[in-house]
PDB file of C-alpha atoms and ligand atoms in Angstrom:
ATOM      1  CA  UNK A   1     101.682 112.101 126.732  1.00 49.00           C
ATOM      2  CA  UNK A   2     103.920 112.414 123.661  1.00 45.00           C
ATOM      3  CA  UNK A   3     104.201 115.852 122.167  1.00 51.00           C
ATOM      4  CA  UNK A   4     104.901 117.062 118.624  1.00 49.00           C
ATOM      5  CA  UNK A   5     108.722 116.848 119.142  1.00 52.00           C
ATOM      6  CA  UNK A   6     108.555 113.107 119.659  1.00 90.00           C
ATOM      7  CA  UNK A   7     107.214 112.365 116.179  1.00 96.00           C
ATOM      8  CA  UNK A   8     110.023 111.589 113.728  1.00 97.00           C
ATOM      9  CA  UNK A   9     109.114 113.824 110.802  1.00 96.00           C
ATOM     10  CA  UNK A  10     111.407 111.791 108.547  1.00 96.00           C
ATOM     11  CA  UNK A  11     109.347 108.668 109.145  1.00 97.00           C
ATOM     12  CA  UNK A  12     105.743 109.743 108.709  1.00 98.00           C
ATOM     13  CA  UNK A  13     103.316 107.105 107.388  1.00 98.00           C
ATOM     14  CA  UNK A  14     102.227 108.015 103.884  1.00 98.00           C
ATOM     15  CA  UNK A  15      98.694 106.718 104.292  1.00 99.00           C
ATOM     16  CA  UNK A  16      96.754 106.568 107.552  1.00 99.00           C
ATOM     17  CA  UNK A  17      93.267 104.998 107.622  1.00 99.00           C
ATOM     18  CA  UNK A  18      90.929 105.519 110.552  1.00 99.00           C
ATOM     19  CA  UNK A  19      87.789 103.750 111.693  1.00 99.00           C
ATOM     20  CA  UNK A  20      86.147 106.577 113.596  1.00 98.00           C
ATOM     21  CA  UNK A  21      84.130 104.724 116.173  1.00 99.00           C
ATOM     22  CA  UNK A  22      82.467 105.601 119.457  1.00 98.00           C
ATOM     23  CA  UNK A  23      80.310 108.647 118.739  1.00 98.00           C
ATOM     24  CA  UNK A  24      77.173 107.041 120.156  1.00 98.00           C
ATOM     25  CA  UNK A  25      78.777 105.819 123.350  1.00 98.00           C
ATOM     26  CA  UNK A  26      80.503 109.188 123.820  1.00 98.00           C
ATOM     27  CA  UNK A  27      77.074 110.878 123.620  1.00 98.00           C
ATOM     28  CA  UNK A  28      75.553 108.429 126.073  1.00 98.00           C
ATOM     29  CA  UNK A  29      78.412 109.104 128.473  1.00 98.00           C
ATOM     30  CA  UNK A  30      77.463 112.804 128.305  1.00 98.00           C
ATOM     31  CA  UNK A  31      73.747 112.016 128.783  1.00 98.00           C
ATOM     32  CA  UNK A  32      72.925 113.130 125.253  1.00 98.00           C
ATOM     33  CA  UNK A  33      71.372 111.763 122.059  1.00 98.00           C
ATOM     34  CA  UNK A  34      73.547 109.826 119.604  1.00 98.00           C
ATOM     35  CA  UNK A  35      73.247 112.736 117.119  1.00 98.00           C
ATOM     36  CA  UNK A  36      75.168 114.950 119.578  1.00 98.00           C
ATOM     37  CA  UNK A  37      78.032 112.414 119.385  1.00 98.00           C
ATOM     38  CA  UNK A  38      77.993 112.490 115.574  1.00 98.00           C
ATOM     39  CA  UNK A  39      78.173 116.294 115.644  1.00 98.00           C
ATOM     40  CA  UNK A  40      81.158 116.185 118.003  1.00 98.00           C
ATOM     41  CA  UNK A  41      82.736 113.519 115.788  1.00 98.00           C
ATOM     42  CA  UNK A  42      82.495 115.765 112.777  1.00 98.00           C
ATOM     43  CA  UNK A  43      84.520 118.432 114.610  1.00 98.00           C
ATOM     44  CA  UNK A  44      87.185 115.823 115.329  1.00 98.00           C
ATOM     45  CA  UNK A  45      87.398 115.029 111.619  1.00 98.00           C
ATOM     46  CA  UNK A  46      88.566 118.570 110.967  1.00 98.00           C
ATOM     47  CA  UNK A  47      90.987 118.616 113.879  1.00 98.00           C
ATOM     48  CA  UNK A  48      92.642 115.381 112.808  1.00 98.00           C
ATOM     49  CA  UNK A  49      92.680 116.351 109.132  1.00 98.00           C
ATOM     50  CA  UNK A  50      94.523 119.573 109.956  1.00 98.00           C
ATOM     51  CA  UNK A  51      96.965 117.741 112.243  1.00 98.00           C
ATOM     52  CA  UNK A  52      97.603 114.990 109.685  1.00 98.00           C
ATOM     53  CA  UNK A  53      98.302 117.564 106.987  1.00 98.00           C
ATOM     54  CA  UNK A  54     100.576 119.494 109.296  1.00 98.00           C
ATOM     55  CA  UNK A  55     102.834 116.547 110.025  1.00 98.00           C
ATOM     56  CA  UNK A  56     103.045 115.560 106.371  1.00 98.00           C
ATOM     57  CA  UNK A  57     100.685 112.611 105.897  1.00 98.00           C
ATOM     58  CA  UNK A  58      99.803 112.286 102.254  1.00 98.00           C
ATOM     59  CA  UNK A  59      96.534 110.263 102.496  1.00 99.00           C
ATOM     60  CA  UNK A  60      94.014 110.200 105.334  1.00 98.00           C
ATOM     61  CA  UNK A  61      91.121 107.759 104.707  1.00 98.00           C
ATOM     62  CA  UNK A  62      88.245 108.032 107.146  1.00 98.00           C
ATOM     63  CA  UNK A  63      85.569 105.365 107.508  1.00 99.00           C
ATOM     64  CA  UNK A  64      82.571 107.645 107.732  1.00 98.00           C
ATOM     65  CA  UNK A  65      79.544 105.505 106.872  1.00 98.00           C
ATOM     66  CA  UNK A  66      79.546 101.803 106.073  1.00 98.00           C
ATOM     67  CA  UNK A  67      77.138  99.891 103.815  1.00 98.00           C
ATOM     68  CA  UNK A  68      75.986  98.158 107.034  1.00 98.00           C
ATOM     69  CA  UNK A  69      75.248 101.554 108.669  1.00 98.00           C
ATOM     70  CA  UNK A  70      72.211 101.907 106.310  1.00 98.00           C
ATOM     71  CA  UNK A  71      70.528  99.441 108.694  1.00 98.00           C
ATOM     72  CA  UNK A  72      70.572 101.935 111.610  1.00 98.00           C
ATOM     73  CA  UNK A  73      67.358 103.636 112.682  1.00 98.00           C
ATOM     74  CA  UNK A  74      66.028 105.962 109.925  1.00 98.00           C
ATOM     75  CA  UNK A  75      66.412 109.094 112.041  1.00 98.00           C
ATOM     76  CA  UNK A  76      70.065 108.348 112.805  1.00 98.00           C
ATOM     77  CA  UNK A  77      70.801 107.772 109.098  1.00 98.00           C
ATOM     78  CA  UNK A  78      69.037 111.060 108.320  1.00 98.00           C
ATOM     79  CA  UNK A  79      71.110 112.894 110.961  1.00 98.00           C
ATOM     80  CA  UNK A  80      74.320 111.485 109.517  1.00 98.00           C
ATOM     81  CA  UNK A  81      73.311 112.497 105.991  1.00 98.00           C
ATOM     82  CA  UNK A  82      72.485 116.063 106.971  1.00 97.00           C
ATOM     83  CA  UNK A  83      75.743 116.296 108.908  1.00 98.00           C
ATOM     84  CA  UNK A  84      77.519 115.533 105.650  1.00 97.00           C
ATOM     85  CA  UNK A  85      75.882 118.647 104.192  1.00 96.00           C
ATOM     86  CA  UNK A  86      76.208 120.953 107.181  1.00 96.00           C
ATOM     87  CA  UNK A  87      79.502 120.064 108.837  1.00 94.00           C
ATOM     88  CA  UNK A  88      82.043 119.919 106.008  1.00 96.00           C
ATOM     89  CA  UNK A  89      84.306 122.944 106.414  1.00 96.00           C
ATOM     90  CA  UNK A  90      85.811 123.603 103.009  1.00 97.00           C
ATOM     91  CA  UNK A  91      87.726 126.658 104.353  1.00 97.00           C
ATOM     92  CA  UNK A  92      89.773 124.368 106.563  1.00 98.00           C
ATOM     93  CA  UNK A  93      90.700 122.254 103.518  1.00 98.00           C
ATOM     94  CA  UNK A  94      91.596 125.347 101.512  1.00 98.00           C
ATOM     95  CA  UNK A  95      93.686 126.803 104.325  1.00 98.00           C
ATOM     96  CA  UNK A  96      95.629 123.554 104.687  1.00 98.00           C
ATOM     97  CA  UNK A  97      95.975 122.736 100.947  1.00 98.00           C
ATOM     98  CA  UNK A  98      93.920 119.561 101.424  1.00 98.00           C
ATOM     99  CA  UNK A  99      92.117 117.917  98.484  1.00 98.00           C
ATOM    100  CA  UNK A 100      88.840 116.208  99.374  1.00 98.00           C
ATOM    101  CA  UNK A 101      87.806 112.849  97.921  1.00 98.00           C
ATOM    102  CA  UNK A 102      85.035 110.334  98.438  1.00 98.00           C
ATOM    103  CA  UNK A 103      84.949 106.570  97.916  1.00 98.00           C
ATOM    104  CA  UNK A 104      82.059 104.107  98.205  1.00 98.00           C
ATOM    105  CA  UNK A 105      78.658 103.429  96.745  1.00 98.00           C
ATOM    106  CA  UNK A 106      78.031 107.195  96.454  1.00 98.00           C
ATOM    107  CA  UNK A 107      74.932 106.826  94.227  1.00 98.00           C
ATOM    108  CA  UNK A 108      73.141 105.470  97.305  1.00 98.00           C
ATOM    109  CA  UNK A 109      73.464 108.811  99.095  1.00 98.00           C
ATOM    110  CA  UNK A 110      70.646 111.413  98.829  1.00 98.00           C
ATOM    111  CA  UNK A 111      71.136 113.712  95.827  1.00 98.00           C
ATOM    112  CA  UNK A 112      71.636 116.873  97.873  1.00 98.00           C
ATOM    113  CA  UNK A 113      74.372 115.130  99.866  1.00 98.00           C
ATOM    114  CA  UNK A 114      76.067 113.960  96.666  1.00 98.00           C
ATOM    115  CA  UNK A 115      75.952 117.479  95.297  1.00 98.00           C
ATOM    116  CA  UNK A 116      77.481 118.977  98.411  1.00 98.00           C
ATOM    117  CA  UNK A 117      80.214 116.348  98.428  1.00 98.00           C
ATOM    118  CA  UNK A 118      81.057 116.651  94.715  1.00 98.00           C
ATOM    119  CA  UNK A 119      81.149 120.476  95.043  1.00 98.00           C
ATOM    120  CA  UNK A 120      83.731 120.113  97.780  1.00 98.00           C
ATOM    121  CA  UNK A 121      85.700 117.583  95.707  1.00 98.00           C
ATOM    122  CA  UNK A 122      85.684 120.054  92.775  1.00 98.00           C
ATOM    123  CA  UNK A 123      86.588 123.158  94.845  1.00 98.00           C
ATOM    124  CA  UNK A 124      89.549 121.512  96.483  1.00 98.00           C
ATOM    125  CA  UNK A 125      90.774 119.529  93.438  1.00 98.00           C
ATOM    126  CA  UNK A 126      93.749 121.774  92.712  1.00 98.00           C
ATOM    127  CA  UNK A 127      95.053 121.596  96.296  1.00 98.00           C
ATOM    128  CA  UNK A 128      98.367 119.756  96.247  1.00 98.00           C
ATOM    129  CA  UNK A 129      98.786 118.749  99.917  1.00 98.00           C
ATOM    130  CA  UNK A 130      97.155 115.881 101.725  1.00 98.00           C
ATOM    131  CA  UNK A 131      94.265 113.889 100.219  1.00 98.00           C
ATOM    132  CA  UNK A 132      91.435 113.558 102.668  1.00 98.00           C
ATOM    133  CA  UNK A 133      89.270 110.610 101.653  1.00 98.00           C
ATOM    134  CA  UNK A 134      85.858 109.897 103.217  1.00 98.00           C
ATOM    135  CA  UNK A 135      84.614 106.324 102.780  1.00 98.00           C
ATOM    136  CA  UNK A 136      80.844 106.639 102.450  1.00 98.00           C
ATOM    137  CA  UNK A 137      78.390 103.832 101.912  1.00 98.00           C
ATOM    138  CA  UNK A 138      81.597 101.800 101.710  1.00 99.00           C
ATOM    139  CA  UNK A 139      82.462  98.264 102.578  1.00 98.00           C
ATOM    140  CA  UNK A 140      85.330  96.080 101.437  1.00 98.00           C
ATOM    141  CA  UNK A 141      83.067  93.234 100.345  1.00 98.00           C
ATOM    142  CA  UNK A 142      81.053  95.684  98.227  1.00 98.00           C
ATOM    143  CA  UNK A 143      84.271  96.986  96.690  1.00 98.00           C
ATOM    144  CA  UNK A 144      85.927  93.620  96.066  1.00 98.00           C
ATOM    145  CA  UNK A 145      82.718  92.163  94.631  1.00 98.00           C
ATOM    146  CA  UNK A 146      82.532  95.040  92.157  1.00 98.00           C
ATOM    147  CA  UNK A 147      86.186  94.659  91.233  1.00 98.00           C
ATOM    148  CA  UNK A 148      85.682  90.947  90.543  1.00 98.00           C
ATOM    149  CA  UNK A 149      82.627  91.716  88.413  1.00 98.00           C
ATOM    150  CA  UNK A 150      84.504  94.354  86.387  1.00 98.00           C
ATOM    151  CA  UNK A 151      87.554  92.121  85.841  1.00 98.00           C
ATOM    152  CA  UNK A 152      85.283  89.266  84.710  1.00 98.00           C
ATOM    153  CA  UNK A 153      83.561  91.615  82.245  1.00 98.00           C
ATOM    154  CA  UNK A 154      86.918  92.739  80.848  1.00 98.00           C
ATOM    155  CA  UNK A 155      88.014  89.150  80.418  1.00 98.00           C
ATOM    156  CA  UNK A 156      84.704  88.296  78.722  1.00 98.00           C
ATOM    157  CA  UNK A 157      85.180  91.230  76.276  1.00 98.00           C
ATOM    158  CA  UNK A 158      88.745  90.074  75.572  1.00 98.00           C
ATOM    159  CA  UNK A 159      90.279  93.289  77.009  1.00 98.00           C
ATOM    160  CA  UNK A 160      92.465  91.351  79.473  1.00 96.00           C
ATOM    161  CA  UNK A 161      93.495  87.723  79.551  1.00 97.00           C
ATOM    162  CA  UNK A 162      92.798  85.761  82.709  1.00 97.00           C
ATOM    163  CA  UNK A 163      96.575  84.996  83.075  1.00 97.00           C
ATOM    164  CA  UNK A 164      97.149  88.750  83.507  1.00 95.00           C
ATOM    165  CA  UNK A 165      95.030  88.862  86.653  1.00 98.00           C
ATOM    166  CA  UNK A 166      97.439  89.413  89.519  1.00 98.00           C
ATOM    167  CA  UNK A 167      97.452  91.305  92.803  1.00 98.00           C
ATOM    168  CA  UNK A 168      98.219  94.624  91.075  1.00 98.00           C
ATOM    169  CA  UNK A 169      95.342  94.070  88.649  1.00 98.00           C
ATOM    170  CA  UNK A 170      92.930  93.520  91.534  1.00 98.00           C
ATOM    171  CA  UNK A 171      94.254  96.638  93.370  1.00 98.00           C
ATOM    172  CA  UNK A 172      93.832  98.681  90.204  1.00 98.00           C
ATOM    173  CA  UNK A 173      90.125  97.753  90.120  1.00 98.00           C
ATOM    174  CA  UNK A 174      89.431  98.906  93.696  1.00 98.00           C
ATOM    175  CA  UNK A 175      88.075 102.367  94.515  1.00 98.00           C
ATOM    176  CA  UNK A 176      91.330 103.073  96.324  1.00 98.00           C
ATOM    177  CA  UNK A 177      93.445 102.592  93.171  1.00 98.00           C
ATOM    178  CA  UNK A 178      94.738 106.179  93.339  1.00 98.00           C
ATOM    179  CA  UNK A 179      96.346 105.648  96.735  1.00 98.00           C
ATOM    180  CA  UNK A 180      99.076 103.452  98.217  1.00 98.00           C
ATOM    181  CA  UNK A 181      97.914 100.899 100.776  1.00 98.00           C
ATOM    182  CA  UNK A 182      97.536 102.231 104.360  1.00 99.00           C
ATOM    183  CA  UNK A 183     100.682 102.114 106.432  1.00 98.00           C
ATOM    184  CA  UNK A 184      98.720 102.530 109.596  1.00 99.00           C
ATOM    185  CA  UNK A 185      95.108 101.701 110.442  1.00 99.00           C
ATOM    186  CA  UNK A 186      93.690 103.274 113.629  1.00 99.00           C
ATOM    187  CA  UNK A 187      90.402 102.282 115.251  1.00 99.00           C
ATOM    188  CA  UNK A 188      89.029 104.374 118.098  1.00 99.00           C
ATOM    189  CA  UNK A 189      86.251 103.413 120.475  1.00 98.00           C
ATOM    190  CA  UNK A 190      87.590 100.143 121.938  1.00 98.00           C
ATOM    191  CA  UNK A 191      86.348  97.543 119.477  1.00 98.00           C
ATOM    192  CA  UNK A 192      89.035  95.308 117.986  1.00 98.00           C
ATOM    193  CA  UNK A 193      87.660  94.541 114.526  1.00 98.00           C
ATOM    194  CA  UNK A 194      87.831  95.856 110.971  1.00 98.00           C
ATOM    195  CA  UNK A 195      84.064  96.044 110.331  1.00 98.00           C
ATOM    196  CA  UNK A 196      84.470  95.550 106.535  1.00 98.00           C
ATOM    197  CA  UNK A 197      87.006  98.373 106.049  1.00 99.00           C
ATOM    198  CA  UNK A 198      89.887  98.173 103.523  1.00 99.00           C
ATOM    199  CA  UNK A 199      90.323  94.414 103.994  1.00 98.00           C
ATOM    200  CA  UNK A 200      92.407  93.954 100.869  1.00 98.00           C
ATOM    201  CA  UNK A 201      94.434  97.167 101.302  1.00 98.00           C
ATOM    202  CA  UNK A 202      95.308  96.481 104.974  1.00 98.00           C
ATOM    203  CA  UNK A 203      97.046  93.187 104.225  1.00 98.00           C
ATOM    204  CA  UNK A 204     100.326  94.633 105.633  1.00 98.00           C
ATOM    205  CA  UNK A 205      99.136  97.686 107.520  1.00 98.00           C
ATOM    206  CA  UNK A 206     100.115  98.265 111.104  1.00 98.00           C
ATOM    207  CA  UNK A 207      97.021  98.129 113.302  1.00 98.00           C
ATOM    208  CA  UNK A 208      96.431 100.479 116.227  1.00 98.00           C
ATOM    209  CA  UNK A 209      93.376 100.139 118.480  1.00 98.00           C
ATOM    210  CA  UNK A 210      92.548 102.544 121.333  1.00 98.00           C
ATOM    211  CA  UNK A 211      89.732 102.908 123.798  1.00 98.00           C
ATOM    212  CA  UNK A 212      89.214 106.664 123.282  1.00 98.00           C
ATOM    213  CA  UNK A 213      85.857 107.493 121.675  1.00 99.00           C
ATOM    214  CA  UNK A 214      86.249 109.346 118.396  1.00 98.00           C
ATOM    215  CA  UNK A 215      84.968 112.734 119.649  1.00 98.00           C
ATOM    216  CA  UNK A 216      87.759 112.725 122.295  1.00 98.00           C
ATOM    217  CA  UNK A 217      90.462 111.637 119.814  1.00 98.00           C
ATOM    218  CA  UNK A 218      92.376 114.878 119.451  1.00 98.00           C
ATOM    219  CA  UNK A 219      95.875 115.865 118.253  1.00 98.00           C
ATOM    220  CA  UNK A 220      97.703 114.304 121.277  1.00 97.00           C
ATOM    221  CA  UNK A 221      96.007 110.941 120.761  1.00 98.00           C
ATOM    222  CA  UNK A 222      96.807 111.008 117.066  1.00 98.00           C
ATOM    223  CA  UNK A 223     100.431 111.828 117.759  1.00 98.00           C
ATOM    224  CA  UNK A 224     100.521 108.914 120.225  1.00 98.00           C
ATOM    225  CA  UNK A 225      99.333 106.579 117.444  1.00 98.00           C
ATOM    226  CA  UNK A 226     101.955 107.851 115.038  1.00 98.00           C
ATOM    227  CA  UNK A 227     104.711 107.480 117.678  1.00 98.00           C
ATOM    228  CA  UNK A 228     103.559 103.903 118.302  1.00 98.00           C
ATOM    229  CA  UNK A 229     103.725 103.206 114.540  1.00 98.00           C
ATOM    230  CA  UNK A 230     107.224 104.643 114.350  1.00 98.00           C
ATOM    231  CA  UNK A 231     108.484 102.166 116.942  1.00 97.00           C
ATOM    232  CA  UNK A 232     107.412  99.148 114.886  1.00 98.00           C
ATOM    233  CA  UNK A 233     109.514  97.064 112.531  1.00 98.00           C
ATOM    234  CA  UNK A 234     107.651  96.267 109.317  1.00 98.00           C
ATOM    235  CA  UNK A 235     109.059  93.043 107.931  1.00 98.00           C
ATOM    236  CA  UNK A 236     106.630  92.100 105.134  1.00 98.00           C
ATOM    237  CA  UNK A 237     107.452  88.444 105.624  1.00 98.00           C
ATOM    238  CA  UNK A 238     111.221  88.908 105.679  1.00 98.00           C
ATOM    239  CA  UNK A 239     113.536  88.484 108.652  1.00 98.00           C
ATOM    240  CA  UNK A 240     114.516  91.277 110.977  1.00 98.00           C
ATOM    241  CA  UNK A 241     118.098  91.140 109.612  1.00 98.00           C
ATOM    242  CA  UNK A 242     116.872  91.543 106.029  1.00 98.00           C
ATOM    243  CA  UNK A 243     114.924  94.715 106.713  1.00 96.00           C
ATOM    244  CA  UNK A 244     117.186  96.513 109.207  1.00 90.00           C
TER     245      UNK A 244
HETATM  246  C1  IPE B 301      80.896 105.846 114.597  1.00 88.99           C
HETATM  247  O1  IPE B 301      80.328 105.940 115.824  1.00 88.99           O
HETATM  248  C2  IPE B 301      80.132 106.619 113.540  1.00 88.99           C
HETATM  249  C3  IPE B 301      79.454 105.743 112.585  1.00 88.99           C
HETATM  250  C4  IPE B 301      79.541 104.464 112.498  1.00 88.99           C
HETATM  251  C5  IPE B 301      78.593 106.395 111.614  1.00 88.99           C
HETATM  252  P1  IPE B 301      79.098 104.999 116.265  1.00 88.99           P
HETATM  253  O2  IPE B 301      77.839 105.651 115.858  1.00 88.99           O
HETATM  254  O3  IPE B 301      79.310 103.611 115.752  1.00 88.99           O
HETATM  255  O4  IPE B 301      79.286 104.998 117.827  1.00 88.99           O
HETATM  256  P2  IPE B 301      79.089 103.758 118.830  1.00 88.99           P
HETATM  257  O5  IPE B 301      80.025 102.714 118.333  1.00 88.99           O
HETATM  258  O6  IPE B 301      77.673 103.377 118.788  1.00 88.99           O
HETATM  259  O7  IPE B 301      79.529 104.308 120.130  1.00 88.99           O
HETATM  260  C1  IPE B 302      82.312 101.029 111.651  1.00 88.99           C
HETATM  261  O1  IPE B 302      81.712 101.336 112.863  1.00 88.99           O
HETATM  262  C2  IPE B 302      81.852 101.970 110.579  1.00 88.99           C
HETATM  263  C3  IPE B 302      82.300 103.343 110.701  1.00 88.99           C
HETATM  264  C4  IPE B 302      83.092 103.825 111.608  1.00 88.99           C
HETATM  265  C5  IPE B 302      81.776 104.258 109.702  1.00 88.99           C
HETATM  266  P1  IPE B 302      80.414 100.588 113.343  1.00 88.99           P
HETATM  267  O2  IPE B 302      80.071 101.084 114.717  1.00 88.99           O
HETATM  268  O3  IPE B 302      79.359 100.615 112.330  1.00 88.99           O
HETATM  269  O4  IPE B 302      80.971  99.093 113.472  1.00 88.99           O
HETATM  270  P2  IPE B 302      80.480  97.817 114.243  1.00 88.99           P
HETATM  271  O5  IPE B 302      79.019  97.646 113.927  1.00 88.99           O
HETATM  272  O6  IPE B 302      80.627  98.113 115.709  1.00 88.99           O
HETATM  273  O7  IPE B 302      81.332  96.700 113.816  1.00 88.99           O
HETATM  274 MG1   MG B 303      80.226 102.008 116.441  1.00 88.99          MG
END
């Protein structure tokens, strides 16, 4: 198992995105309800956020609730919403100089949840360390569709000309426009798919899939993912000779 010493602190990914999957199966494995898994998963969020901030990651983007997750049983959705109110530990963010952000179709969340989240955004806004971003009621297709609509409106109003629409213009209309693209995307829980997460932004991200269920994904597993990333050669379409 790699330890802290094996991470090269001069080669830390700037942005790590995580699809936190496996809460339900973890709970089942422990003979408990799915909600127990979500509770355990919320603790892991804080552990990984602290560890990511400690090693110098600048942006940590966590897939917390997808637009598709609204189709889960009503009681599970309710549990997840109340966890957003009860489990966010602002003190941990303050202690680690972490600023808290949210992206997604936030208006769809219950009002008390929105208030709790925006309070946390406000209270941590002057922290200058890592940005912790929760993707909530988020999906890439929702995001890209909105971006296309907004660009079309701007063209219609004569604010931009259609010739000016390039890749940077599209990126600038996404809800992630304040961040660089992810260097590393991790998915826990054994599934090998993106489930509508950051599809545009992950065009050149390194992908890391592991079997570990999210509640069991602790510092050592995170370090293992970072070490794996650090062994890779990112070529962005060039040859190995060009990039080395
Ligand atoms: C991830 O765990 C949390 C959310 C998607 C909200 P799951 O709830 O998807 O857990 P599994 O995949 O059913 O084990
Ligand atoms: C992806 O997990 C969404 C989040 C982790 C928030 P899901 O469990 O919803 O994904 P699928 O349904 O297995 O693709
Ligand atoms: Mg799942």
